[in-house]
Coordinates of C-alpha atoms in Angstrom, one line a residue:
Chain A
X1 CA 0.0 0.0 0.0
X2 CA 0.9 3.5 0.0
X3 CA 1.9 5.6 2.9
X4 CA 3.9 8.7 4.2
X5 CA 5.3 9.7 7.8
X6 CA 6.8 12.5 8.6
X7 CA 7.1 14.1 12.5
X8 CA 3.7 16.3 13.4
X9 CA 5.7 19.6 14.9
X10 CA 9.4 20.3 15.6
X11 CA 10.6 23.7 16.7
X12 CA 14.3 25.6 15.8
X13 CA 15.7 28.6 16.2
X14 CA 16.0 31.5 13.9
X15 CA 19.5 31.2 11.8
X16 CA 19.6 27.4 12.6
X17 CA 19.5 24.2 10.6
X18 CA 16.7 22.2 10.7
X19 CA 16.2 18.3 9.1
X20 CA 12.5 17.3 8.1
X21 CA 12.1 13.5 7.6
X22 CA 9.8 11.9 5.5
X23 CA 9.6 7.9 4.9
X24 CA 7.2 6.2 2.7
X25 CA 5.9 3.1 1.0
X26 CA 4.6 3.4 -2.3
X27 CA 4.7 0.6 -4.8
X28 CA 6.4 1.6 -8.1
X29 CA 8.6 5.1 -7.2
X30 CA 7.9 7.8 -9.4
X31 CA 9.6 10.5 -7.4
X32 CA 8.7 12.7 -4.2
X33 CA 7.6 16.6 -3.3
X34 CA 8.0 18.5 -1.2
X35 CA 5.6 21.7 -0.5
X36 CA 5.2 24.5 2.2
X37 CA 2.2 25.8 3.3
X38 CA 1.9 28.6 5.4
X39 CA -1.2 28.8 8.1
X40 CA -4.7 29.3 5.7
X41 CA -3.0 29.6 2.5
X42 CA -2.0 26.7 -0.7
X43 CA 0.6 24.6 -0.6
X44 CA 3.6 26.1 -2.9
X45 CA 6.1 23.4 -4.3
X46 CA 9.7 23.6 -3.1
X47 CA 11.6 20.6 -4.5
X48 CA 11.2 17.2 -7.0
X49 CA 13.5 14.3 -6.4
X50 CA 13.5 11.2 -8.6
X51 CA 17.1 10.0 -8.4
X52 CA 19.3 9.5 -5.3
X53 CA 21.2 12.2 -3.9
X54 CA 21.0 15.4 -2.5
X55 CA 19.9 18.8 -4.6
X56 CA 20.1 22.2 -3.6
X57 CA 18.2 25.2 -4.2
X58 CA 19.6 28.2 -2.0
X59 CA 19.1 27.8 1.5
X60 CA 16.5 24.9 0.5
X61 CA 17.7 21.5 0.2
X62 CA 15.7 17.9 -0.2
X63 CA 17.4 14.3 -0.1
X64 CA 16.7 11.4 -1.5
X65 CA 17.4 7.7 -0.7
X66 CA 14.9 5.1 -2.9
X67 CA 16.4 2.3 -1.6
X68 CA 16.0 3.3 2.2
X69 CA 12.2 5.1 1.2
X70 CA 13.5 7.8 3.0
X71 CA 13.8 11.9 2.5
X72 CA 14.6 15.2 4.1
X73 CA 14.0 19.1 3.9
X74 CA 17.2 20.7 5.2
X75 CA 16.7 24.5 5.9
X76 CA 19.7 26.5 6.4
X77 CA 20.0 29.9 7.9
X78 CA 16.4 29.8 9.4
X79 CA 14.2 32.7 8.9
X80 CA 10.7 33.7 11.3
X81 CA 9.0 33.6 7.9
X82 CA 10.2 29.7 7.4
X83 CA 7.3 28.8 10.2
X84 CA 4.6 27.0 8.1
X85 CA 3.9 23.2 7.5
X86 CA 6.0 21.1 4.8
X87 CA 4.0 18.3 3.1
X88 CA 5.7 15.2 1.7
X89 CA 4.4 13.6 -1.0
X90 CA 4.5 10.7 -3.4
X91 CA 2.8 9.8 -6.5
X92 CA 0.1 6.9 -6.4
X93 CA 1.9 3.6 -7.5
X94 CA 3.1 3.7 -11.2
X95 CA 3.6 6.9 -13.7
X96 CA 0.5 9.0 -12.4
X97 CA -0.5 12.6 -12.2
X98 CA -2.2 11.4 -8.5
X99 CA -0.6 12.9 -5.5
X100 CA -0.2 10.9 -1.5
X101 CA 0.4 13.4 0.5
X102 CA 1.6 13.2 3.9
X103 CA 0.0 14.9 7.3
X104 CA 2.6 17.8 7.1
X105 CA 5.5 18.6 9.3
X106 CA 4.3 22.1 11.2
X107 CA 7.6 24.3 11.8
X108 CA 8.1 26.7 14.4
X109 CA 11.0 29.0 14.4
X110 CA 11.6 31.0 17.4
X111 CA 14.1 34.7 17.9
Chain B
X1 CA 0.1 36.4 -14.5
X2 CA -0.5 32.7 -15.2
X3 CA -2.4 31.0 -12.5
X4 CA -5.0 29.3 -11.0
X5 CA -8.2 31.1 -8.9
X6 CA -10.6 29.8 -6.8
X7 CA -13.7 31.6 -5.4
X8 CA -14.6 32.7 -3.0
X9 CA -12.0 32.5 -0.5
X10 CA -14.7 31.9 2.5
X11 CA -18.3 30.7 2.4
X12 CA -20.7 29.9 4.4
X13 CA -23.7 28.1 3.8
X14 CA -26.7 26.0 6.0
X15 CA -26.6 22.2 6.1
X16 CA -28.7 21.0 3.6
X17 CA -27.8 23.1 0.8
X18 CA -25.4 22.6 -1.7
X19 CA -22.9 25.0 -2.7
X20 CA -20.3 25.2 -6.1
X21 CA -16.7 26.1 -5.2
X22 CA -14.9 27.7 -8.2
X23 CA -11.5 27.0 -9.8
X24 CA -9.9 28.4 -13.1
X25 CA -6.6 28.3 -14.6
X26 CA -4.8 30.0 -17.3
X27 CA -1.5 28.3 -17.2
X28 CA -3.0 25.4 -20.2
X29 CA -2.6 22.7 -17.8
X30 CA -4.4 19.3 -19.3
X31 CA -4.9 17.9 -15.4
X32 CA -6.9 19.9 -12.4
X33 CA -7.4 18.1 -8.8
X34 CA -9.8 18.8 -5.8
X35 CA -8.2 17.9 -2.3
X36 CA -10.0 18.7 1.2
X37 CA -7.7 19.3 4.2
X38 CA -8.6 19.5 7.5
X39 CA -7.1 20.2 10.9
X40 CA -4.2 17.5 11.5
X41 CA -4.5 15.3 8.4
X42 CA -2.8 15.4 4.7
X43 CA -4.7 16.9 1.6
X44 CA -6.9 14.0 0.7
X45 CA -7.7 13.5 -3.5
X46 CA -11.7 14.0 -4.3
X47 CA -11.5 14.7 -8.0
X48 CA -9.3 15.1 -10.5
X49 CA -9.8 15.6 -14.3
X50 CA -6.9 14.6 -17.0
X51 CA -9.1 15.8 -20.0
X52 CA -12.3 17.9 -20.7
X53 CA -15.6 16.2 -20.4
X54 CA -13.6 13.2 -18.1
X55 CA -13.1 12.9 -14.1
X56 CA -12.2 10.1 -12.3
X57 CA -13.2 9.7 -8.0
X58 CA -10.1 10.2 -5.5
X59 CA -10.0 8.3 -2.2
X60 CA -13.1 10.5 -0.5
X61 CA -15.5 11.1 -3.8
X62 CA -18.9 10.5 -1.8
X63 CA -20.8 13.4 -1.6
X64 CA -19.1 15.3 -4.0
X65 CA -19.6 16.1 -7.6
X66 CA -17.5 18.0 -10.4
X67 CA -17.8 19.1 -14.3
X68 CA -15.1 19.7 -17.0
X69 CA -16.7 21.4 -19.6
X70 CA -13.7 23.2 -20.5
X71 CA -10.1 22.9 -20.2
X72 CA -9.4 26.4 -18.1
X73 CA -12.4 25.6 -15.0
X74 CA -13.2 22.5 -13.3
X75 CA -15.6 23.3 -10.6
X76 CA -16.6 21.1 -7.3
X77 CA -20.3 20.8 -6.2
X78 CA -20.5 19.9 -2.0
X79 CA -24.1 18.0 -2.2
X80 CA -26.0 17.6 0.7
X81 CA -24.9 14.1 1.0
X82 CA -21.6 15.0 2.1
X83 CA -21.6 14.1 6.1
X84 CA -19.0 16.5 7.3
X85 CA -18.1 19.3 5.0
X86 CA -16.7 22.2 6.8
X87 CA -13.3 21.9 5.3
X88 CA -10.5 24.3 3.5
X89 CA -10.7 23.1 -0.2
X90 CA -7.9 23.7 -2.5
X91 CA -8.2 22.9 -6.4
X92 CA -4.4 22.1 -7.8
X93 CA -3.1 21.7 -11.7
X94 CA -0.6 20.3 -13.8
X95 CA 0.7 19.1 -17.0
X96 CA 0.9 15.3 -18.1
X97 CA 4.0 13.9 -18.9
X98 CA 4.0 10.8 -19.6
X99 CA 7.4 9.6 -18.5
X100 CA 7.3 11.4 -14.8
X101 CA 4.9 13.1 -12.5
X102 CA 4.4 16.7 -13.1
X103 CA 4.5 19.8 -10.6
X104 CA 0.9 20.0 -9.2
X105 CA 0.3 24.1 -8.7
X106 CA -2.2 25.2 -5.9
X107 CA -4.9 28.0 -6.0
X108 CA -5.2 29.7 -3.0
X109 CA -8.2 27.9 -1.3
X110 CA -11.7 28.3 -0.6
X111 CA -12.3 27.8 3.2
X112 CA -16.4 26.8 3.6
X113 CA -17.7 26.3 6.4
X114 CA -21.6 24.5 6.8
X115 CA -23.6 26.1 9.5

């Protein structure tokens, strides 16, 4: 079947580094996002990953390992403005447009 | 500016009513989506539409219905049948490629809540 965790909350400090972890099992990998939504408002993509390895994408970065079903959001230089939820997700088994998204990591960054 | 709207971004209506939540997009995507997300859970798939005039049901279809009359608007009907629909609903789009998943862009929400 499909399925995604990721941690409900975690809290930082502004002009930290912060780690978000997402596993999941989905059969027939087709890539993950990741998204941020800020409190009332959509979800805006942040990063695609279909092969292994790590990409960045200024203080942004996401990491992929297929064989370990296993990702991460790494935020550098933390900013108040980076509070908001990040949402893992995975397509539905096989090539599809059809999205299984996770319950959202919520972000707190403090002074 | 290319994107996708949705309106209006709060409604209110009585139970037993049913009420149309709007959603266009100019960016000539062939796929549009409706997910429903509440408080502490993951934007769960009603809808979604990969060409005009054809929708296939998501994982929580009952109680909902959509239209694709036209490649730009795909609009989602909350029936009375629907058991709990005070939700924020958010109607996404994207391209089809066929050798990966495309980028799934989100209009900004309609937030309804049933009295």
């Amino acid at each position: 079947g499909q399925n995604i965790d990721q941690p409900t909350e975690m809290t930082a400090t502004e002009g930290a580094i912060v780690q978000i972890n997402c596993t999941y099992q989905t059969s027939g990998f087709n890539g993950l996002f990741w998204y941020q939504q800020h409190a009332g408002e959509a979800p805006t993509f942040l990063s695609y990953n279909v092969l292994d390895g790590l990409e960045e994408k200024g203080r942004f970065s996401s990491f992929l390992s297929r064989s370990k079903g296993y990702s991460y959001l790494l935020l550098k230089e933390l900013q108040m403005k980076d509070s908001a939820s990040y949402l893992c997700a995975v397509p539905y088994g096989g090539a599809t447009n059809k999205l299984i998204f996770g319950t959202g990591t919520l972000l707190a960054v403090q002074p | 500016d290319g994107g996708i709207t949705q309106s209006p971004k709060y409604l209110f209506r009585k139970e037993g009513q049913n009420v149309t939540l709007s959603c266009e997009q100019n960016l000539n995507h062939d796929a549009m989506y409706w997910y429903r997300q509440d408080p502490g859970q993951g934007l769960r798939l009603i809808y979604y539409s990969q060409i005009v005039n054809d929708f296939q049901k998501g994982d929580i279809a009952e109680g909902y219905s959509v239209s694709r009359e036209k490649k730009e608007s795909f609009p989602l009907t909350v029936t009375s049948a629907q058991k709990n629909p005070t939700a924020f609903y958010l109607c996404a789009s994207s391209q089809i490629v066929r050798t990966r998943t495309d980028t799934q862009y989100f209009g900004p929400g309609t937030r309804l809540t049933v009295l």
